[in-house]
Short mmCIF file of C-alpha atoms in Angstrom, two decimals:
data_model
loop_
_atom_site.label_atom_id
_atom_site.label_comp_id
_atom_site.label_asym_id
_atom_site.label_seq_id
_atom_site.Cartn_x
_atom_site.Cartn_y
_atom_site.Cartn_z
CA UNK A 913 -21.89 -12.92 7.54
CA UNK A 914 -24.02 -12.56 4.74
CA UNK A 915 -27.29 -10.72 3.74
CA UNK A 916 -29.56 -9.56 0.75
CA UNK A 917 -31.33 -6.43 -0.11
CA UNK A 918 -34.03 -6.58 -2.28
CA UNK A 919 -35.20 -2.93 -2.90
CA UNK A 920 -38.92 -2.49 -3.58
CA UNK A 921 -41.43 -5.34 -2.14
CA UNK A 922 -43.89 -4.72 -4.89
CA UNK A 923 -43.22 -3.81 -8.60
CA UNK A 924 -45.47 -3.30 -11.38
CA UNK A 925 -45.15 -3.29 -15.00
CA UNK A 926 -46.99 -3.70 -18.28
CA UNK A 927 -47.13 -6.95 -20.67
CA UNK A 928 -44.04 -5.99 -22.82
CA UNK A 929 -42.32 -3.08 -20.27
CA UNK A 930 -39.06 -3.35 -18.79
CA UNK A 931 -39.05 -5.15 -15.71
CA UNK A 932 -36.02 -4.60 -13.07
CA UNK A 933 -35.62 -6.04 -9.71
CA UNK A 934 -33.27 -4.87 -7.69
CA UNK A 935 -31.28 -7.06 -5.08
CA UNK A 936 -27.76 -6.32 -3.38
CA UNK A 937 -25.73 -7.95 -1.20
CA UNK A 938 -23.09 -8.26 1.55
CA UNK A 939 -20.57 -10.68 1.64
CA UNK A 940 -16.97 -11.50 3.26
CA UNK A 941 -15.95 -13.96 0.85
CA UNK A 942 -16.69 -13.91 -3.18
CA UNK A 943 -20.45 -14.92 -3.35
CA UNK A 944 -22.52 -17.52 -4.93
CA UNK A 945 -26.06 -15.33 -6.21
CA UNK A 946 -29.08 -16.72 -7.18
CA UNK A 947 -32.40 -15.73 -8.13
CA UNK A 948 -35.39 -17.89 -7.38
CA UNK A 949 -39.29 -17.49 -8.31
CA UNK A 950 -42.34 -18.36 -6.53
CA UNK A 951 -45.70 -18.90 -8.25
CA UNK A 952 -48.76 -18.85 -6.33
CA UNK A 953 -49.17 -21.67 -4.29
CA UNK A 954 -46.14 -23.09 -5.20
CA UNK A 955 -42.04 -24.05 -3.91
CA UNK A 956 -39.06 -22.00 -5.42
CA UNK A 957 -37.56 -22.67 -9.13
CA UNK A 958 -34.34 -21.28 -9.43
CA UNK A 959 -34.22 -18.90 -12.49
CA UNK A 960 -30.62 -18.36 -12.32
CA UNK A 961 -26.99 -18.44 -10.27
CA UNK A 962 -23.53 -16.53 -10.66
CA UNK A 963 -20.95 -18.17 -9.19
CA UNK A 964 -17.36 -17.52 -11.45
CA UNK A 965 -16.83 -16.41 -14.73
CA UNK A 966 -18.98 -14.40 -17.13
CA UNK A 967 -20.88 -11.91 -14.64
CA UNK A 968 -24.11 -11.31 -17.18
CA UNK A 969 -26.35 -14.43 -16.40
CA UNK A 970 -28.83 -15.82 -18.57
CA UNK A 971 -31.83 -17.72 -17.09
CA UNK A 972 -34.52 -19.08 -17.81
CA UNK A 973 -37.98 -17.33 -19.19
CA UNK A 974 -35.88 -14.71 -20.72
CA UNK A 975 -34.48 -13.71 -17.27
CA UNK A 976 -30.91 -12.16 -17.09
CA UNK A 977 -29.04 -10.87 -14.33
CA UNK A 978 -25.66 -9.23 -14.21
CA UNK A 979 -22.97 -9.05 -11.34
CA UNK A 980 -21.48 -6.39 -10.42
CA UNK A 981 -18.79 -6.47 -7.25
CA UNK A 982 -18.27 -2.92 -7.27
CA UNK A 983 -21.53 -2.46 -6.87
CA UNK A 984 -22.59 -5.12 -4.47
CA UNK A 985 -25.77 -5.90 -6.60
CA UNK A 986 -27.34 -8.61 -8.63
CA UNK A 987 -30.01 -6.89 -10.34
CA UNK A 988 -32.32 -8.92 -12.58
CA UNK A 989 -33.96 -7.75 -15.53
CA UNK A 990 -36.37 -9.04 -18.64
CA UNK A 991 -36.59 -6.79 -21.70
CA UNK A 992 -40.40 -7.48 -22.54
CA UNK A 993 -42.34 -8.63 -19.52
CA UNK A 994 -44.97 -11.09 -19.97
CA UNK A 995 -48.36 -11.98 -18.12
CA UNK A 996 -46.82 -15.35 -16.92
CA UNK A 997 -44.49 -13.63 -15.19
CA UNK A 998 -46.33 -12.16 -12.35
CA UNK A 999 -44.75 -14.13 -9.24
CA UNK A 1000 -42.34 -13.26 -6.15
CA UNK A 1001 -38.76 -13.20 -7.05
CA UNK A 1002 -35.95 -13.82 -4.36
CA UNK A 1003 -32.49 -13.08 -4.33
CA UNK A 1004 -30.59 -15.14 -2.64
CA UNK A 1005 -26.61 -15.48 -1.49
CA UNK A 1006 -24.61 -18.50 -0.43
CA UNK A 1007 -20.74 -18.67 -0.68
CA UNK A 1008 -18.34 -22.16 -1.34
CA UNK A 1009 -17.66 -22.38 2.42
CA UNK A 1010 -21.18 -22.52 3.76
CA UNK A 1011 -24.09 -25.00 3.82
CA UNK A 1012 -26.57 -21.79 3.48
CA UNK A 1013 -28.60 -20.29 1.39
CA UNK A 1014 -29.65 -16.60 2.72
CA UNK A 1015 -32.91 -15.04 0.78
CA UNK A 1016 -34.04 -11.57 0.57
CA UNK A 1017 -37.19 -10.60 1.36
CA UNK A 1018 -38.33 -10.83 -1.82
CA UNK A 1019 -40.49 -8.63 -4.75
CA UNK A 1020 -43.35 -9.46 -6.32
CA UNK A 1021 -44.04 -8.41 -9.89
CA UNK A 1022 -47.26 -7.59 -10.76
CA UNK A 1023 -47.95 -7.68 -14.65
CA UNK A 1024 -50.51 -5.31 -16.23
CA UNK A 1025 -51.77 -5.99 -19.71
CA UNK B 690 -42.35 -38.11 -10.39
CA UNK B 691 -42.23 -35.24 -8.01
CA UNK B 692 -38.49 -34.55 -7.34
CA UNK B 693 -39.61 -33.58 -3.53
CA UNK B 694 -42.60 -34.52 -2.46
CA UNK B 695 -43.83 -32.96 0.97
CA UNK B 696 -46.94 -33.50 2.70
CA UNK B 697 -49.38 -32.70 3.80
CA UNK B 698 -49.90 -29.71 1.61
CA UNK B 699 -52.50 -27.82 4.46
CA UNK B 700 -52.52 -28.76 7.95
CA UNK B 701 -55.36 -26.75 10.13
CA UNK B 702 -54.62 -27.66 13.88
CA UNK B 703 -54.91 -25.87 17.48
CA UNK B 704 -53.06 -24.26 19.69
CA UNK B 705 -51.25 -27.25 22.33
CA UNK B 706 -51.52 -29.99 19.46
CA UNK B 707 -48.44 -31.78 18.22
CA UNK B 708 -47.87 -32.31 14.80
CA UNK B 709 -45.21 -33.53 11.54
CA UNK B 710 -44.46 -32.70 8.25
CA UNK B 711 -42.70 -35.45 6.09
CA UNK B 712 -40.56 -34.62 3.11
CA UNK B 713 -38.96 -37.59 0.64
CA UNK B 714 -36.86 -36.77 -2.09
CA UNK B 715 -36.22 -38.76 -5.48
CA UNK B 716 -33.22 -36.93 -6.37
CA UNK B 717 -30.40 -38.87 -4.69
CA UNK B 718 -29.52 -36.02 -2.67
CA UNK B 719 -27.07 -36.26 0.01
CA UNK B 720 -28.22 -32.36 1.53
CA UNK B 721 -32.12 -31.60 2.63
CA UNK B 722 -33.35 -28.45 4.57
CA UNK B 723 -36.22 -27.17 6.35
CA UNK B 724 -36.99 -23.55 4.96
CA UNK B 725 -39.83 -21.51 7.38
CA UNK B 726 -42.11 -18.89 5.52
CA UNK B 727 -43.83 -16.41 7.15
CA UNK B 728 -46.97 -14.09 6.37
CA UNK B 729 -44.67 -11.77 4.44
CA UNK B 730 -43.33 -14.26 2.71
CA UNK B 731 -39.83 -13.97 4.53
CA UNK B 732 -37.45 -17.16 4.00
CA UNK B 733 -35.75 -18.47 6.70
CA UNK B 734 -33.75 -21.76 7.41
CA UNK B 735 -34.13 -23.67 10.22
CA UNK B 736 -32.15 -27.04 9.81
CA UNK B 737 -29.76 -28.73 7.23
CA UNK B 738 -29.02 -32.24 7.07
CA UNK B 739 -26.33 -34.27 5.25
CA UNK B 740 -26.93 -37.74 4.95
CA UNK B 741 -28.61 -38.05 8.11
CA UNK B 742 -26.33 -36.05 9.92
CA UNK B 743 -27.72 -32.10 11.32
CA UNK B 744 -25.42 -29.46 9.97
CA UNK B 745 -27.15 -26.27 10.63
CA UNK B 746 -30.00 -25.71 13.32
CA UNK B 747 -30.61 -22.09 12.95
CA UNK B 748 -31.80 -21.19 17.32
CA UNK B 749 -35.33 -22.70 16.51
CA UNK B 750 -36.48 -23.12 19.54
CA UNK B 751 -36.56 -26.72 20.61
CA UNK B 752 -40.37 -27.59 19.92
CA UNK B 753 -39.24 -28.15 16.69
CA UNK B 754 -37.13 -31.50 16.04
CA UNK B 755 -35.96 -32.41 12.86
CA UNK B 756 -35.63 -36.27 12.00
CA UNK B 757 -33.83 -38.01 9.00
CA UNK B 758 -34.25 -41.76 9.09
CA UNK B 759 -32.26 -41.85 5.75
CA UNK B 760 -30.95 -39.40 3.72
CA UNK B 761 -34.05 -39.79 1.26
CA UNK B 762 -36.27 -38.52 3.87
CA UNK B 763 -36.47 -35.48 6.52
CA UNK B 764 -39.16 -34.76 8.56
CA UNK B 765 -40.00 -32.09 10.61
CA UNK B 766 -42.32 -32.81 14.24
CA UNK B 767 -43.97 -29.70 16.23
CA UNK B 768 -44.80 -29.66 19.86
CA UNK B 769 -46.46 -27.74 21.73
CA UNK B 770 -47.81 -25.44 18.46
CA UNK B 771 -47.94 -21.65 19.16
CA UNK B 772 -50.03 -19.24 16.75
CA UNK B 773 -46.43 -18.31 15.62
CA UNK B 774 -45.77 -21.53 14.04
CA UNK B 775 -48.33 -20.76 11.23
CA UNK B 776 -46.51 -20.12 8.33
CA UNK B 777 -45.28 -22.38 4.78
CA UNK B 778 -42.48 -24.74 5.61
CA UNK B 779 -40.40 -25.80 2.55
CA UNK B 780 -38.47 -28.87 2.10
CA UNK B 781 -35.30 -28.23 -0.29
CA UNK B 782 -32.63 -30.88 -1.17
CA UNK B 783 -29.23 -30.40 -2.81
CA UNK B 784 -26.36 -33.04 -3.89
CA UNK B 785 -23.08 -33.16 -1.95
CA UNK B 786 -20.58 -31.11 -3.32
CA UNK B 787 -22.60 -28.47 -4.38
CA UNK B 788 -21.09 -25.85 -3.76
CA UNK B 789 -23.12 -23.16 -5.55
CA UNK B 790 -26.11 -24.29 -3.19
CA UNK B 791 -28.73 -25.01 -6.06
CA UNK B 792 -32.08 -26.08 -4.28
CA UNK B 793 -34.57 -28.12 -5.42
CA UNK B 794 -37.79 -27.22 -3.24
CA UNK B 795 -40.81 -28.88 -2.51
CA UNK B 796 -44.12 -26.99 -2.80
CA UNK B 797 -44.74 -26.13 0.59
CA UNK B 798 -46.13 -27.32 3.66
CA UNK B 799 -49.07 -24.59 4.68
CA UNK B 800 -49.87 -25.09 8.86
CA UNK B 801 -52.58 -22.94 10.50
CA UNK B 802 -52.34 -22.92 14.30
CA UNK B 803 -55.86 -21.53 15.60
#
């Protein structure tokens, strides 16, 4: 089975701070990660995926994340934030032998200016 | 040229009524889903469909009943609507072979059960 563990439902930061989002994860078999966003009032855009190779992921917006198997965790991070940026973010984890997509419960970033 | 379209965007309805949501997508995808929502903004699936054919039906209980006339199209119908069902329900679509499970999602069906 798998799951995700976003840490912290609500995170805020100011225009141009550091912003960090923490998800980990459980899986049986090497996992496919993904982070999606959610504007208000809006579906999912996926932001970015790991699934082989380099494990620092670039996305889009300026959005990185880096995994890290001894770890369990597929944290996603931004160097400057940015007013735009205040959404929900969701971590999510599939794997190559399943039809699934399993979200965490997701964080939303608040931006301060 | 909305890759997948869902509608309607708000449905407002009461307890007892039945009711549908259709999606279509544009994409030429051969996988669609049904993705439930709830007040704290939880995700959860509740059906997958490959070309017509159900491939996951996550224990939703039976009220709900998916229905894929082609693989273009998969629509979701309600009976019996409880004050549980309110929630968003996203429509997501993916091509075959996919492994890495990249979703394209619609924008979200919003239903109200009074």
């Amino acid at each position: 089975a798998q799951s995700v563990t976003q840490l912290g439902s609500h995170v805020s930061v100011s225009e141009g701070a550091l912003v960090l989002l923490r998800c980990n994860y459980s899986s049986s078999v090497p996992p496919y990660l993904f982070w999606y966003v959610q504007y208000p009032n809006q579906g999912l855009q996926l932001l970015l995926k790991y699934t082989t190779g380099a494990t620092l992921v670039k996305g889009i917006n300026g959005f990185e994340a880096e995994f890290k198997k001894s770890e369990t965790s597929f944290h996603l991070t931004k160097p400057s934030a940015h007013m735009s940026d205040a959404a929900e973010y969701f971590c999510a984890v599939s794997s190559d032998n399943t039809d699934k997509l399993i979200f965490g419960t997701g964080t939303r970033l608040q931006v301060f200016p | 040229d909305t890759a997948v379209s869902q509608t309607p965007k708000y449905l407002v309805t009461q307890m007892g009524n039945d009711k549908s949501i259709k999606c279509e997508q544009n994409l030429g995808h051969d996988t669609m889903y049904w993705y439930k929502q709830d007040s704290k903004k939880f995700l959860k699936i509740m059906f997958s469909y490959n070309n017509k054919e159900l491939i996951i039906n996550e224990t939703v209980p039976n009220r709900f009943s998916p229905k894929s006339p082609d693989k273009a199209h998969l629509n979701l119908h309600i009976n019996s609507l409880e004050l549980g069902d309110s929630a968003v329900y996203f429509c997501a679509s993916r091509p075959r072979g996919s492994g890495a499970n990249v979703l394209t999602f619609g924008a979200g069906s919003r239903l109200t059960v009074l």
